XYZ file of C-alpha atoms in Angstrom:
540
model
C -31.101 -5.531 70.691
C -31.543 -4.460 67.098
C -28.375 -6.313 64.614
C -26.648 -3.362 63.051
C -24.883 -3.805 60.295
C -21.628 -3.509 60.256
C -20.299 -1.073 57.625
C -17.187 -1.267 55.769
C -14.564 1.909 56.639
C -14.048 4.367 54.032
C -10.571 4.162 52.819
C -8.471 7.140 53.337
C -8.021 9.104 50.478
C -4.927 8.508 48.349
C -2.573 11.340 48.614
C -1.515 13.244 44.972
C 1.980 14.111 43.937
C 1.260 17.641 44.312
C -0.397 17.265 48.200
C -3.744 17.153 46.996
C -6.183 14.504 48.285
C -7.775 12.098 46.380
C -11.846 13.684 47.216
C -11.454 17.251 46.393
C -14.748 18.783 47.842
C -17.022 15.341 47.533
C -16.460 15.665 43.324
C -14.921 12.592 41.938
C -10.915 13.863 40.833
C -9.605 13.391 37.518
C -7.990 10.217 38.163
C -11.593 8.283 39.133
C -12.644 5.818 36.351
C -14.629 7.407 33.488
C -17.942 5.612 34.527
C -18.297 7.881 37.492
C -17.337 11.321 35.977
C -19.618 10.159 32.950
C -22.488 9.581 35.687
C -21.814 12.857 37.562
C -21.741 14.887 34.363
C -24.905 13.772 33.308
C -26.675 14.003 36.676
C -25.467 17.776 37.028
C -27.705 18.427 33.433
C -24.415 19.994 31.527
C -25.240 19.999 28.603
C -21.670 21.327 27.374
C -19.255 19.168 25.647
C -15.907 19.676 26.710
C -12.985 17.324 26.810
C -9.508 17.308 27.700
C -6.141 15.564 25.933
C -5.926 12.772 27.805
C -7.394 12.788 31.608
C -10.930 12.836 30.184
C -12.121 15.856 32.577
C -15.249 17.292 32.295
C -14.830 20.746 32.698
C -11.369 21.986 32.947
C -8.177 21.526 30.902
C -4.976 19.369 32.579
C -3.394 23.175 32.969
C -6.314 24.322 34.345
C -7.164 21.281 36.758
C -3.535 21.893 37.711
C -3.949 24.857 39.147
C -7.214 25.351 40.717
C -5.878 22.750 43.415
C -8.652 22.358 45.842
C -11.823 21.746 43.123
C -10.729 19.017 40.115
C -6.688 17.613 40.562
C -5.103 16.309 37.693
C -1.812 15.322 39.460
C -2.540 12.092 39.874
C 0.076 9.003 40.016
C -0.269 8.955 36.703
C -1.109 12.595 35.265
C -2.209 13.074 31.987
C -0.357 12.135 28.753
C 2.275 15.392 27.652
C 1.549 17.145 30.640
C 3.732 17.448 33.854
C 2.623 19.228 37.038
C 5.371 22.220 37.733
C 3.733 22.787 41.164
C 6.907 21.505 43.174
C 9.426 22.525 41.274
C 11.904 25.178 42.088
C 10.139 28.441 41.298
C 7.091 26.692 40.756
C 3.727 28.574 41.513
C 2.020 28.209 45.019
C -1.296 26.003 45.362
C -4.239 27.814 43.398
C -2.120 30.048 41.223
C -1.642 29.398 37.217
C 1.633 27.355 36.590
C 4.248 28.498 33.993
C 2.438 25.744 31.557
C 2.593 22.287 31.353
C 5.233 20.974 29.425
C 5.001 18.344 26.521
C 6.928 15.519 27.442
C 9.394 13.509 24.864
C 11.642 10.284 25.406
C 14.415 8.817 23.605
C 12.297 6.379 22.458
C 8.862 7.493 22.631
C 5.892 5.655 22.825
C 2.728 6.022 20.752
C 0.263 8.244 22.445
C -3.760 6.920 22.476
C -6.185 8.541 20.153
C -7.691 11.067 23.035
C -9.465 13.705 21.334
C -11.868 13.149 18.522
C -11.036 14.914 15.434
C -14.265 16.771 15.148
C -14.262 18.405 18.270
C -10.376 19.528 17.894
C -11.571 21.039 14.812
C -14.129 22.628 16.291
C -11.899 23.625 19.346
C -8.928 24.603 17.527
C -10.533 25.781 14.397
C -8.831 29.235 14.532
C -5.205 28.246 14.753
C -5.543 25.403 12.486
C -7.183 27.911 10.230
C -4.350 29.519 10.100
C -1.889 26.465 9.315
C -4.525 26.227 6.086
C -4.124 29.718 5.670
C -0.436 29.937 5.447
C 0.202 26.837 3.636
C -2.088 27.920 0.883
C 0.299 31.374 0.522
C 3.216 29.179 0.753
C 1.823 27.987 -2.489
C 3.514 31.185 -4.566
C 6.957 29.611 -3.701
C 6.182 26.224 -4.755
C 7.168 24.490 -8.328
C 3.917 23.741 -9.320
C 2.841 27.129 -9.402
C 6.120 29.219 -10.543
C 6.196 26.611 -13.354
C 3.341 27.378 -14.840
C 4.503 30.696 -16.251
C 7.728 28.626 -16.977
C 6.863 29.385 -20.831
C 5.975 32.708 -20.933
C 8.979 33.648 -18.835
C 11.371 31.455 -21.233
C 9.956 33.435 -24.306
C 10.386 36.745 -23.373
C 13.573 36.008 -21.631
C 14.709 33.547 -24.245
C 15.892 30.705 -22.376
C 16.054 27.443 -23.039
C 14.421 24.854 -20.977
C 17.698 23.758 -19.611
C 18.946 27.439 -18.841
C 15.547 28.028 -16.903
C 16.049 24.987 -14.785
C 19.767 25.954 -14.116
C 18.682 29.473 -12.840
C 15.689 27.980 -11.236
C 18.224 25.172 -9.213
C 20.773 28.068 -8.507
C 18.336 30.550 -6.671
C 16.905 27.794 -4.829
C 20.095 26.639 -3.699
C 20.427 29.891 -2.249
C 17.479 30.067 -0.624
C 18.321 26.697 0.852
C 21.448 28.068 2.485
C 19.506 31.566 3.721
C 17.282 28.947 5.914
C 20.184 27.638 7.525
C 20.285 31.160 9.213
C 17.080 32.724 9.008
C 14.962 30.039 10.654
C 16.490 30.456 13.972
C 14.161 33.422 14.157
C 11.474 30.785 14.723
C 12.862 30.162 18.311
C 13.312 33.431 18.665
C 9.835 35.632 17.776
C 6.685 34.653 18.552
C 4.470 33.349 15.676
C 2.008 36.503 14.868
C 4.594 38.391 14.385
C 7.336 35.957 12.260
C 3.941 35.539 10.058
C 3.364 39.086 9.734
C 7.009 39.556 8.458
C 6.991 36.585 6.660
C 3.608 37.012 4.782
C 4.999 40.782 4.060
C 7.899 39.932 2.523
C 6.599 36.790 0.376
C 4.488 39.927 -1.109
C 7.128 42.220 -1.955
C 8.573 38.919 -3.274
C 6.077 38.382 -5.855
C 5.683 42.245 -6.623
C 9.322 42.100 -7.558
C 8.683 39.096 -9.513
C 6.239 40.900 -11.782
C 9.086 43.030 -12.736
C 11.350 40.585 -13.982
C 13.438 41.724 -17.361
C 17.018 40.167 -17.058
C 18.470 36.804 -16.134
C 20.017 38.366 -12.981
C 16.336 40.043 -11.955
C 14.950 36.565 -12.814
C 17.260 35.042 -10.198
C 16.500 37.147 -7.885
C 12.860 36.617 -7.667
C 12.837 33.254 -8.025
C 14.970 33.055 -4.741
C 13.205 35.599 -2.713
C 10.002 33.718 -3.887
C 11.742 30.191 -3.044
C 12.771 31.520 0.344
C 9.511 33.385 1.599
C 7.307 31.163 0.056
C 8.358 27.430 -0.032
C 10.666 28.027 2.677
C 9.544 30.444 5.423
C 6.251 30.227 5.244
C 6.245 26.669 5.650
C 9.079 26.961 8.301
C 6.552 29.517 10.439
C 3.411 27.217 10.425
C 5.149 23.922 11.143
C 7.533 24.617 14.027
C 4.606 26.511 15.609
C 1.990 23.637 15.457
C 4.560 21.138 16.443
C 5.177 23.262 19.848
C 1.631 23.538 20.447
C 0.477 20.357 20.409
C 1.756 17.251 21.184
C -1.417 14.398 21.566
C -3.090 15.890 18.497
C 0.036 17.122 17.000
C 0.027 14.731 13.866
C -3.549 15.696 12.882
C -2.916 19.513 13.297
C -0.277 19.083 10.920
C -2.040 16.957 8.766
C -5.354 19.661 8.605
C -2.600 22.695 8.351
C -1.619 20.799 5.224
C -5.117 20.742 3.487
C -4.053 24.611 2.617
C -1.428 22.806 0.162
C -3.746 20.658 -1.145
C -6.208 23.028 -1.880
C -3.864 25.067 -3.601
C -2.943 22.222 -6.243
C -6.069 21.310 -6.369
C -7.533 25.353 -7.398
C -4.439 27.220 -8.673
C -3.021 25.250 -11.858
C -6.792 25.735 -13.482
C -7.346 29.409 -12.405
C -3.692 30.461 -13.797
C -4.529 28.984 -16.903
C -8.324 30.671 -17.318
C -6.493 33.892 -15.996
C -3.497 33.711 -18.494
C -5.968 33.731 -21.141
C -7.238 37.310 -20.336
C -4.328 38.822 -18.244
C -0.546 39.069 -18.838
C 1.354 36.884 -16.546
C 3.115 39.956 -15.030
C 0.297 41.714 -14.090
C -0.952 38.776 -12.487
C 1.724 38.463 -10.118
C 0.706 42.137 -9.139
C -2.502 40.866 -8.066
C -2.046 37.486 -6.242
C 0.095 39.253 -3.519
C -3.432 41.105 -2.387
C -4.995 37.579 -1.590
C -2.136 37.367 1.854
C -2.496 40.834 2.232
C -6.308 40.967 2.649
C -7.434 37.991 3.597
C -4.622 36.693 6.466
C -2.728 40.047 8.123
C -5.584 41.460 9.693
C -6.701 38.137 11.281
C -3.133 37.123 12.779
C -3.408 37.835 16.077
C -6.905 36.590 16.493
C -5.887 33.398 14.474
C -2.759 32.654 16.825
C -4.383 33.368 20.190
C -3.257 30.663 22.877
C -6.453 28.372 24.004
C -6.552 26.387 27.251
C -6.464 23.063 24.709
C -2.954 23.213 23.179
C -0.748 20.959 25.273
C 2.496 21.569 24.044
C 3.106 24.474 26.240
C 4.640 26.601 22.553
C 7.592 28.809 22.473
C 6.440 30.936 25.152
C 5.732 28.025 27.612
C 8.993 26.203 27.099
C 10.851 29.382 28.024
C 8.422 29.614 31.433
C 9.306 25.936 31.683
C 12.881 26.143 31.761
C 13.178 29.582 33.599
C 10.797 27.806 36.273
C 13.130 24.888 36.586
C 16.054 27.105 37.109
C 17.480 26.302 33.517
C 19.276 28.829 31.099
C 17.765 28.114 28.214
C 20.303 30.561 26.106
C 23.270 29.102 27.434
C 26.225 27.178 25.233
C 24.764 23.418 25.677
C 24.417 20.764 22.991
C 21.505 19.570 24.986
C 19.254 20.845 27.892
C 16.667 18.984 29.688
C 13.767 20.623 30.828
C 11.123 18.226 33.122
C 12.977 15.376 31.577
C 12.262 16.544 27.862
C 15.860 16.513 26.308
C 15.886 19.586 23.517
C 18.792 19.341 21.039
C 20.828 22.262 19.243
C 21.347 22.367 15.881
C 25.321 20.932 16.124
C 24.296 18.344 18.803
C 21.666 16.879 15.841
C 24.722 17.041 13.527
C 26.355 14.641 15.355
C 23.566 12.303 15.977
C 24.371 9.188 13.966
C 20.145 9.262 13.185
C 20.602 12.354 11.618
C 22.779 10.537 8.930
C 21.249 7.356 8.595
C 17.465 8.161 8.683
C 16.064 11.508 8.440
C 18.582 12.861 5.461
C 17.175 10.517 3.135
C 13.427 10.894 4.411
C 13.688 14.433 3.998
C 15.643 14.658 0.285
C 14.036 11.946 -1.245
C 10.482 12.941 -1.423
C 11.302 16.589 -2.167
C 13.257 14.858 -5.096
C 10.787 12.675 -6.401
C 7.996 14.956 -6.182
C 9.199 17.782 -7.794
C 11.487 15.739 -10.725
C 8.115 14.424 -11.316
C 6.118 17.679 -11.782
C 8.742 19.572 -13.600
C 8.686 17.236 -15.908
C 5.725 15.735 -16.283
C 4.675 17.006 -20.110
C 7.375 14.207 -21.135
C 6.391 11.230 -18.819
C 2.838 11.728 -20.197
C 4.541 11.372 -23.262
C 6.194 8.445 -22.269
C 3.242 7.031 -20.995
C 1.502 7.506 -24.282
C -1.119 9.331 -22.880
C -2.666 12.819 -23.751
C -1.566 15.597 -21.776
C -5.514 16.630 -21.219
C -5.886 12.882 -20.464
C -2.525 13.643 -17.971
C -4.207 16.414 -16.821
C -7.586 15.031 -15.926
C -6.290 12.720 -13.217
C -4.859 15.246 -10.868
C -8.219 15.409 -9.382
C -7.464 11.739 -8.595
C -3.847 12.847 -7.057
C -5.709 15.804 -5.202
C -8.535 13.508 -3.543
C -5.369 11.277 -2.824
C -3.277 13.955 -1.638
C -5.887 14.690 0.963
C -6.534 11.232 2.109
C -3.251 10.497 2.619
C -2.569 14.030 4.572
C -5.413 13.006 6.740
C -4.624 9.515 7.062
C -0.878 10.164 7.790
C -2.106 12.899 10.814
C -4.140 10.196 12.751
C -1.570 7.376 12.344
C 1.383 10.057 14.057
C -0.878 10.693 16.575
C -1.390 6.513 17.372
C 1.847 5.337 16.347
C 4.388 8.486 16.984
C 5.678 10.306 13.813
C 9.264 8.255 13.651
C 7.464 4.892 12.829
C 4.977 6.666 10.267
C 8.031 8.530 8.895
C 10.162 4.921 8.793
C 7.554 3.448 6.352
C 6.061 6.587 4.352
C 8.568 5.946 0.736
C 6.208 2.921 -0.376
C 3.550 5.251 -2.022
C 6.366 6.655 -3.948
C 7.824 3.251 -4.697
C 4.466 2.075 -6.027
C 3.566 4.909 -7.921
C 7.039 4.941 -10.088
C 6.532 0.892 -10.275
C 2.769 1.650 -11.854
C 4.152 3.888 -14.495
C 7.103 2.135 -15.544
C 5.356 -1.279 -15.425
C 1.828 -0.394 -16.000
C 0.983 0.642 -19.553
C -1.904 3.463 -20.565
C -4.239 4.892 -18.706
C -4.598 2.574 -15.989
C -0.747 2.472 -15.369
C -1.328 6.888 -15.346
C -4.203 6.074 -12.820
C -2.324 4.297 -10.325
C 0.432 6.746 -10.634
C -1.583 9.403 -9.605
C -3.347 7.564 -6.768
C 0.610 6.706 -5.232
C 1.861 9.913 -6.124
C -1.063 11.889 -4.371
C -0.478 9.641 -1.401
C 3.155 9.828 -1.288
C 3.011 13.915 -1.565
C 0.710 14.246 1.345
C 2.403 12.054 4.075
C 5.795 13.730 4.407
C 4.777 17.074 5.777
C 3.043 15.503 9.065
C 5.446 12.666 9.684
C 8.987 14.355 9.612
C 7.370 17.771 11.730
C 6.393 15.538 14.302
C 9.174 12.998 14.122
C 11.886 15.891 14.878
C 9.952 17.346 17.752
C 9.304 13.635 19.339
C 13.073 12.836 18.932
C 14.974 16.319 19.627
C 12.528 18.407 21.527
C 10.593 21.856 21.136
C 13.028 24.775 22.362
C 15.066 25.078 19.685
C 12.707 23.489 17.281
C 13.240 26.612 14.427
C 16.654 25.992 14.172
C 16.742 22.121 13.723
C 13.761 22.140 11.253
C 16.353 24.360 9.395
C 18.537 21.874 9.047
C 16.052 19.677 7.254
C 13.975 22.350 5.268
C 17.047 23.174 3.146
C 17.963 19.381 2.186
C 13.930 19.648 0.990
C 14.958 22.757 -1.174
C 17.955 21.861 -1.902
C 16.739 18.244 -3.478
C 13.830 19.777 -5.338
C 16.368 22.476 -6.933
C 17.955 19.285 -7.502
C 15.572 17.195 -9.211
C 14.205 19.194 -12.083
C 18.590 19.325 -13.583
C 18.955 15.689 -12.607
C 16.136 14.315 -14.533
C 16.564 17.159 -17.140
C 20.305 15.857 -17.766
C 18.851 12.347 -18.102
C 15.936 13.367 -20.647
C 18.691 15.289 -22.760
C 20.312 12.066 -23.225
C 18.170 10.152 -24.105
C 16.949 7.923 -21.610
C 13.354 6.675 -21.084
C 10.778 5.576 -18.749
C 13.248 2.683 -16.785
C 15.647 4.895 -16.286
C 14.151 7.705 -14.918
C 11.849 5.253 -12.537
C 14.552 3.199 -11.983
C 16.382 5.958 -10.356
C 13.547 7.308 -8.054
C 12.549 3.497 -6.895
C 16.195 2.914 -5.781
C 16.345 6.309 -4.038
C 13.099 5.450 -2.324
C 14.226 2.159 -1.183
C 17.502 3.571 0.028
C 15.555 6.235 2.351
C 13.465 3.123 3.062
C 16.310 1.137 4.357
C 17.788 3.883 6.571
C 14.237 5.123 8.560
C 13.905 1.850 9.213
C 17.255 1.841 11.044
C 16.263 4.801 12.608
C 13.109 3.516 13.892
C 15.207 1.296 16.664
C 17.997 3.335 17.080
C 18.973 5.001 20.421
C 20.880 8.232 20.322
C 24.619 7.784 19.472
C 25.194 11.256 21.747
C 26.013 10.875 25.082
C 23.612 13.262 27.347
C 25.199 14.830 30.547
């Protein structure tokens, strides 16, 4: 009698979360080790490169794998990082329909998601709304103090104003604006994106059109805080929250690429005002910049802010699906609502979070402070420096190609270490580059400045965005970043009087590094207190 050899009995397949078996029609499921799905990709002759966030599927996205059901399950024991399965839920869709969305997931104390998606193929992916994060920070650029400053002396001439008076009016209607965000940025939780950029690109036009027009101190105050509102406020306000809702394992280096828009504003616009100041008046220049927005970002909105299978973090729209499937008013009067174990905060229930106070008010002022003291003034630290002001001027293409490193560089550390512990640490570039100017004389202290200072202006954008949607949720994400946008605002209207009070009398280089170093270390000392701190707010 022929030996037959014995085989080994297939182990039953390991039941899913959502009912699902482990074999879904003989394909290996999401949760089988990469080796296998690698093997079975390439033996099928796809020749397509897809990838998902963080279960590594082949062809489908988590949401996707979710709700097919019976062909690729990603419900496993351990489902994908900032994705939850809704199938189960109360109200949740049947087996084979499209869930509400799969919701980004947040804890107290999160921890620091892997590296799943190469940058190069998110870009490639995501290249239309990150296009327009680029897109809108570059407009955002007609709000900002290095660009209303430089027609800082032909407005002073005509207007006759002193240098103090213009930084008085200039600190007045940003103050303003500071306290219109407050109650305007709620609109972020509120509308969806296409169309809160449609009316905020619209009005940062009229904004500048009425700038053009300015002939009195009170017309002058005006435009300066419709262009401070729209422009540095807003505009940022609209691009931020939005990319911090829509992604969540990439979210650091979405911000981080939305950014480059900034960048390559500083890095283009001082030089063309200048050539175009030489052959246009400044007023009918600010006729013609509002045309750039008008043409070249309105039409493409909607097509620039479609939805794609690849964003994660479920955005406005899916945390509203999210909490309406779980049976949760979202509108009602609560300090704090959980949705699929994601706490989201309101705006009072962050006022009361001892965090709040220690941490992320000094992370948020300080920069804003430095930075813009720092550019206002910058004509006398060059003279302080005893340096040329072409020589001065020659080096911001060091602080741009620094600027961008360190806006790149601070996207893919979020993403690996969580935006709170990038955010605890991200003062030292601007402690090192006020050390290297005070304590570093000529052109190679002015060098190392620049270097810092380009580093320490491109890290603060990524790391606070994606430190307050890791620590109090996405739902009402407009109307907390409103909190911290006007304490940015508010500290650069702050800066430019501050310093200018200090210049007027008399004091030098020490003093006025002195001041930002200790400011820096102060924010220093109180992210890092953040960085283990629990939530003083007790959660019912």
């Amino acid at each position: 009698m022929a030996h037959t050899p014995s085989r080994r009995p297939p182990k039953p397949a390991r039941a899913l979360p959502c009912g699902q078996k482990g074999q879904c029609n003989g394909k290996p499921p999401a949760h089988a080790p990469r080796r296998h799905r690698l093997s079975t990709f390439f033996m099928r002759g796809a020749f397509r490169m897809r990838f998902s966030y963080a279960s590594g599927s082949r062809l489908s996205s988590p949401a996707e794998q979710c709700a097919k059901g019976t062909e690729e399950p990603a419900c496993s024991a351990f489902p994908p990082a900032g994705f939850t399965c809704l199938r189960g839920l109360p109200g949740s869709p049947a087996r084979g329909e499209i869930p509400a969305m799969t919701q980004p997931r947040s804890d107290p104390l999160p921890s620091a998601p892997p590296l799943q998606v190469p940058t190069f193929d998110f870009m490639r992916v995501e290249w239309r709304f990150l296009l327009f994060g680029v897109a809108m920070a570059f407009c955002s650029s007609l709000g900002q103090t290095f660009f209303i400053s430089l027609f800082s002396s032909e407005i002073r001439s005509e207007l006759g104003l002193s240098h103090g008076a213009f930084g008085t009016y200039y600190a007045i209607a940003t103050t303003a604006s500071a306290v219109t965000l407050l109650w305007l940025g709620k609109l972020a939780d509120t509308m969806r994106v296409e169309r809160l950029a449609f009316l905020v690109i619209c009005c940062l036009c009229a904004a500048a059109m009425m700038f053009s027009q300015v002939n009195s101190v009170i017309a002058l105050i005006g435009g300066l805080y419709l262009l401070r509102l729209f422009g540095q406020g807003m505009t940022t306000h609209t691009y931020t929250t939005a990319m911090a809702r829509r992604y969540v394992a990439a979210r650091g280096r979405a911000l981080s690429l939305a950014q480059l828009g900034m960048n390559a504003a500083e890095s283009i616009g001082p030089a063309s005002v200048v050539a175009l100041l030489s052959i246009l008046d400044w007023r009918l220049l600010w006729m013609i910049l509002p045309f750039l927005p008008l043409v070249g970002l309105l039409p493409f909105l909607r097509t620039l802010t479609q939805r794609t299978r690849y964003q994660d973090g479920g955005g406005l729209e899916g945390v509203r699906a999210a909490a309406a499937a779980a049976g949760i008013d979202d509108k009602a009067d609560a300090d704090i609502i959980t949705i699929d174990s994601v706490n989201h905060w309101r705006r009072r229930a962050v006022l009361r979070d001892s965090r709040f106070w220690l941490g992320l008010v000094g992370l948020t002022m300080i920069p804003g402070f430095t930075v813009t003291g720092m550019l206002f003034h910058q004509i006398y630290l060059a003279e302080l420096a005893g340096v040329s002001l072409a020589s001065w001027a020659a080096m911001y293409v060091v602080y741009a190609a620094c600027a961008v490193i360190g806006t790149l560089v601070a996207g893919q550390l979020v993403d690996r270490f969580t935006g709170r512990r990038v955010a605890a640490h991200m003062m030292l570039p601007i402690t090192l580059a006020c050390a290297a100017l005070w304590l570093v004389e000529g052109q190679a202290g002015v060098f190392l400045f620049f270097v810092f200072f380009g580093f320490a202006s491109g890290m603060p954008y990524s790391a606070v965005s994606a430190t307050l949607a890791e620590m109090y949720g996405t739902r009402y994400l407009g109307e907390v970043k409103a909190i911290f946008l006007p304490l940015g605002v508010f500290s650069s209207a702050l800066s430019p009087m501050v310093m200018g009070m200090l210049i007027d009398m008399g004091y030098g280089m020490g003093v006025l590094m002195g001041l930002n170093i200790a400011l820096a270390l102060l924010a220093q000392a109180g992210g890092a207190m953040m960085l283990g701190k629990p939530p003083r707010l007790a959660i019912s």
